[in-house]
mmCIF file of C-alpha atoms in Angstrom:
data_model
loop_
_atom_site.group_PDB
_atom_site.id
_atom_site.type_symbol
_atom_site.label_atom_id
_atom_site.label_comp_id
_atom_site.label_asym_id
_atom_site.label_seq_id
_atom_site.Cartn_x
_atom_site.Cartn_y
_atom_site.Cartn_z
ATOM 1 C CA SER A 1 -10.870 -15.612 1.472
ATOM 2 C CA SER A 2 -9.469 -12.298 0.373
ATOM 3 C CA VAL A 3 -8.994 -11.300 -3.235
ATOM 4 C CA GLY A 4 -5.515 -9.815 -3.066
ATOM 5 C CA ARG A 5 -4.103 -8.309 0.084
ATOM 6 C CA LEU A 6 -3.403 -5.058 1.827
ATOM 7 C CA GLU A 7 -0.287 -4.610 3.955
ATOM 8 C CA LYS A 8 -0.953 -3.543 7.528
ATOM 9 C CA GLU A 9 -0.029 0.098 6.827
ATOM 10 C CA THR A 10 -2.440 0.356 3.878
ATOM 11 C CA SER A 11 -6.146 1.148 4.085
ATOM 12 C CA GLY A 12 -8.891 0.819 1.537
ATOM 13 C CA LEU A 13 -10.768 -1.635 -0.614
ATOM 14 C CA LEU A 14 -10.326 -5.343 0.119
ATOM 15 C CA LEU A 15 -12.539 -7.851 -1.620
ATOM 16 C CA MET A 16 -13.582 -11.077 0.102
ATOM 17 C CA THR A 17 -15.249 -14.085 -1.564
ATOM 18 C CA ASP A 18 -16.236 -17.670 -0.949
ATOM 19 C CA ALA A 19 -16.121 -18.432 -4.720
ATOM 20 C CA CYS A 20 -12.672 -19.860 -5.475
ATOM 21 C CA ALA A 21 -13.029 -19.559 -9.282
ATOM 22 C CA ARG A 22 -13.942 -15.891 -8.987
ATOM 23 C CA ARG A 23 -11.027 -15.245 -6.624
ATOM 24 C CA CYS A 24 -8.542 -16.949 -8.979
ATOM 25 C CA ARG A 25 -9.864 -15.006 -11.948
ATOM 26 C CA CYS A 26 -9.402 -11.686 -10.145
ATOM 27 C CA LEU A 27 -6.007 -12.523 -8.697
ATOM 28 C CA CYS A 28 -4.332 -14.053 -11.735
ATOM 29 C CA PRO A 29 -1.362 -11.766 -12.610
ATOM 30 C CA LYS A 30 -1.924 -12.432 -16.302
ATOM 31 C CA ARG A 31 -5.300 -10.666 -16.029
ATOM 32 C CA HIS A 32 -3.662 -7.303 -15.228
ATOM 33 C CA VAL A 33 -6.677 -6.068 -13.260
ATOM 34 C CA ALA A 34 -6.159 -2.395 -12.443
ATOM 35 C CA LYS A 35 -5.769 -1.348 -8.852
ATOM 36 C CA ARG A 36 -5.842 2.397 -7.981
ATOM 37 C CA TYR A 37 -4.143 3.846 -4.890
ATOM 38 C CA LEU A 38 -3.954 7.241 -3.251
ATOM 39 C CA ALA A 39 -0.426 7.829 -1.944
ATOM 40 C CA THR A 40 0.446 10.591 0.523
ATOM 41 C CA LEU A 41 4.157 11.360 0.352
ATOM 42 C CA ASP A 42 6.743 12.595 2.797
ATOM 43 C CA ARG A 43 8.224 15.075 0.306
ATOM 44 C CA SER A 44 6.925 17.002 -2.660
ATOM 45 C CA LEU A 45 6.810 15.291 -6.019
ATOM 46 C CA ARG A 46 9.805 16.015 -8.287
ATOM 47 C CA GLY A 47 7.751 16.403 -11.411
ATOM 48 C CA ASP A 48 8.997 13.471 -13.494
ATOM 49 C CA GLU A 49 7.330 10.605 -11.603
ATOM 50 C CA ALA A 50 4.453 10.147 -14.038
ATOM 51 C CA GLN A 51 6.904 9.805 -16.966
ATOM 52 C CA VAL A 52 9.145 7.396 -15.094
ATOM 53 C CA PHE A 53 6.256 5.195 -13.900
ATOM 54 C CA ALA A 54 4.675 5.132 -17.355
ATOM 55 C CA SER A 55 7.927 4.163 -19.104
ATOM 56 C CA GLY A 56 7.847 0.501 -18.224
ATOM 57 C CA GLU A 57 11.567 0.745 -17.463
ATOM 58 C CA LEU A 58 11.575 1.326 -13.672
ATOM 59 C CA MET A 59 13.465 -1.400 -11.803
ATOM 60 C CA LEU A 60 12.849 -2.039 -8.138
ATOM 61 C CA GLU A 61 15.743 -2.813 -5.839
ATOM 62 C CA GLY A 62 16.567 -6.502 -5.756
ATOM 63 C CA GLU A 63 14.555 -7.326 -8.886
ATOM 64 C CA THR A 64 15.697 -8.183 -12.395
ATOM 65 C CA LYS A 65 12.525 -7.443 -14.380
ATOM 66 C CA PRO A 66 11.244 -3.847 -14.906
ATOM 67 C CA LEU A 67 7.756 -2.876 -13.758
ATOM 68 C CA LEU A 68 4.892 -2.738 -16.203
ATOM 69 C CA PRO A 69 3.826 0.816 -17.003
ATOM 70 C CA ALA A 70 1.741 2.529 -14.337
ATOM 71 C CA GLN A 71 -0.358 5.673 -14.525
ATOM 72 C CA LEU A 72 0.245 8.518 -12.068
ATOM 73 C CA GLU A 73 -2.136 11.401 -11.532
ATOM 74 C CA VAL A 74 -0.858 14.297 -9.395
ATOM 75 C CA ILE A 75 -3.421 15.368 -6.833
ATOM 76 C CA SER A 76 -1.250 17.895 -4.976
ATOM 77 C CA ASP A 77 2.466 18.396 -4.355
ATOM 78 C CA ARG A 78 2.449 15.514 -1.845
ATOM 79 C CA GLU A 79 -0.470 13.393 -3.028
ATOM 80 C CA ALA A 80 -0.826 11.233 -6.130
ATOM 81 C CA ALA A 81 -3.200 8.582 -7.477
ATOM 82 C CA LEU A 82 -1.387 5.612 -8.942
ATOM 83 C CA THR A 83 -2.980 2.906 -11.093
ATOM 84 C CA LEU A 84 -1.119 -0.424 -11.364
ATOM 85 C CA ILE A 85 -1.857 -3.549 -13.344
ATOM 86 C CA GLU A 86 0.467 -5.803 -11.378
ATOM 87 C CA GLY A 87 0.949 -6.349 -7.658
ATOM 88 C CA ARG A 88 4.494 -6.875 -6.545
ATOM 89 C CA TYR A 89 5.563 -6.881 -2.901
ATOM 90 C CA HIS A 90 5.047 -3.355 -1.417
ATOM 91 C CA GLN A 91 5.110 -2.127 -5.019
ATOM 92 C CA VAL A 92 3.734 1.426 -4.566
ATOM 93 C CA ARG A 93 6.003 2.176 -1.620
ATOM 94 C CA ARG A 94 9.006 0.734 -3.439
ATOM 95 C CA MET A 95 8.261 2.715 -6.625
ATOM 96 C CA PHE A 96 8.303 5.997 -4.796
ATOM 97 C CA ALA A 97 11.346 4.953 -2.778
ATOM 98 C CA ALA A 98 13.170 4.248 -6.038
ATOM 99 C CA LEU A 99 12.651 7.958 -6.864
ATOM 100 C CA GLY A 100 13.766 9.172 -3.429
ATOM 101 C CA ASN A 101 10.414 9.653 -1.741
ATOM 102 C CA HIS A 102 8.611 7.917 1.123
ATOM 103 C CA VAL A 103 4.927 6.976 1.237
ATOM 104 C CA VAL A 104 3.473 8.020 4.581
ATOM 105 C CA ALA A 105 -0.116 6.899 3.832
ATOM 106 C CA LEU A 106 -1.492 4.533 1.216
ATOM 107 C CA HIS A 107 -5.153 3.875 0.428
ATOM 108 C CA ARG A 108 -6.537 1.481 -2.225
ATOM 109 C CA MET A 109 -9.455 3.238 -3.913
ATOM 110 C CA SER A 110 -10.481 0.673 -6.528
ATOM 111 C CA VAL A 111 -9.987 -2.775 -7.983
ATOM 112 C CA GLY A 112 -11.046 -3.315 -11.589
ATOM 113 C CA GLY A 113 -14.266 -1.469 -12.181
ATOM 114 C CA LEU A 114 -15.212 -1.379 -8.488
ATOM 115 C CA THR A 115 -14.540 1.798 -6.476
ATOM 116 C CA LEU A 116 -14.673 1.969 -2.684
ATOM 117 C CA PRO A 117 -17.735 4.049 -1.748
ATOM 118 C CA ASP A 118 -17.105 7.216 0.262
ATOM 119 C CA ASP A 119 -19.908 6.340 2.725
ATOM 120 C CA LEU A 120 -18.382 3.013 3.794
ATOM 121 C CA ALA A 121 -16.551 3.561 7.101
ATOM 122 C CA ALA A 122 -13.186 1.902 7.765
ATOM 123 C CA GLY A 123 -13.642 -1.622 9.088
ATOM 124 C CA ASN A 124 -17.157 -1.999 7.693
ATOM 125 C CA TYR A 125 -18.230 -4.126 4.751
ATOM 126 C CA ARG A 126 -20.907 -4.267 2.131
ATOM 127 C CA VAL A 127 -22.160 -7.257 0.135
ATOM 128 C CA LEU A 128 -21.728 -6.576 -3.555
ATOM 129 C CA ASP A 129 -24.712 -6.793 -5.853
ATOM 130 C CA ALA A 130 -24.522 -8.562 -9.209
ATOM 131 C CA ALA A 131 -23.575 -5.417 -11.137
ATOM 132 C CA GLN A 132 -20.722 -4.625 -8.712
ATOM 133 C CA ARG A 133 -19.400 -8.196 -8.921
ATOM 134 C CA ALA A 134 -19.542 -7.933 -12.714
ATOM 135 C CA ALA A 135 -17.573 -4.664 -12.618
ATOM 136 C CA VAL A 136 -14.615 -6.477 -11.077
ATOM 137 C CA LEU A 137 -14.895 -9.619 -13.186
ATOM 138 C CA GLN A 138 -15.497 -7.753 -16.458
ATOM 139 C CA GLU A 139 -12.064 -6.148 -16.316
ATOM 140 C CA ALA A 140 -10.464 -9.445 -15.371
ATOM 141 C CA ALA A 141 -12.112 -11.196 -18.296
ATOM 142 C CA ALA A 142 -11.185 -8.453 -20.783
ATOM 143 C CA THR A 143 -7.470 -9.102 -20.406
#
């Protein structure tokens, strides 16, 4: 089964496992395992997104609890890397929408300490070695 999920408009790293305990450890929201995304935006960044996302005060439409702080790194005027430690429904897209922008492409680059390798083509898979499995689980166990 999958460890987490990707919506149909999102590409990138998706972990699969047949070990239920490992899956539960990685998925548990209390673990706050970091997930890093590359977002391509419809419009240029305003300049205050990193501060707003890091504040821990951003509220998504229809929700009553603010988001946990997230880290934004500006790549270009229309590209940003965003690191989250929670995984709400369409969270990255909704965060940018809350600030008046639209995500046109979204790619998950990493989960925990595991980064998607550049040489792995879309639709292909690779079996993780023990060190790679540990990289994901180490972050989950640390929280």
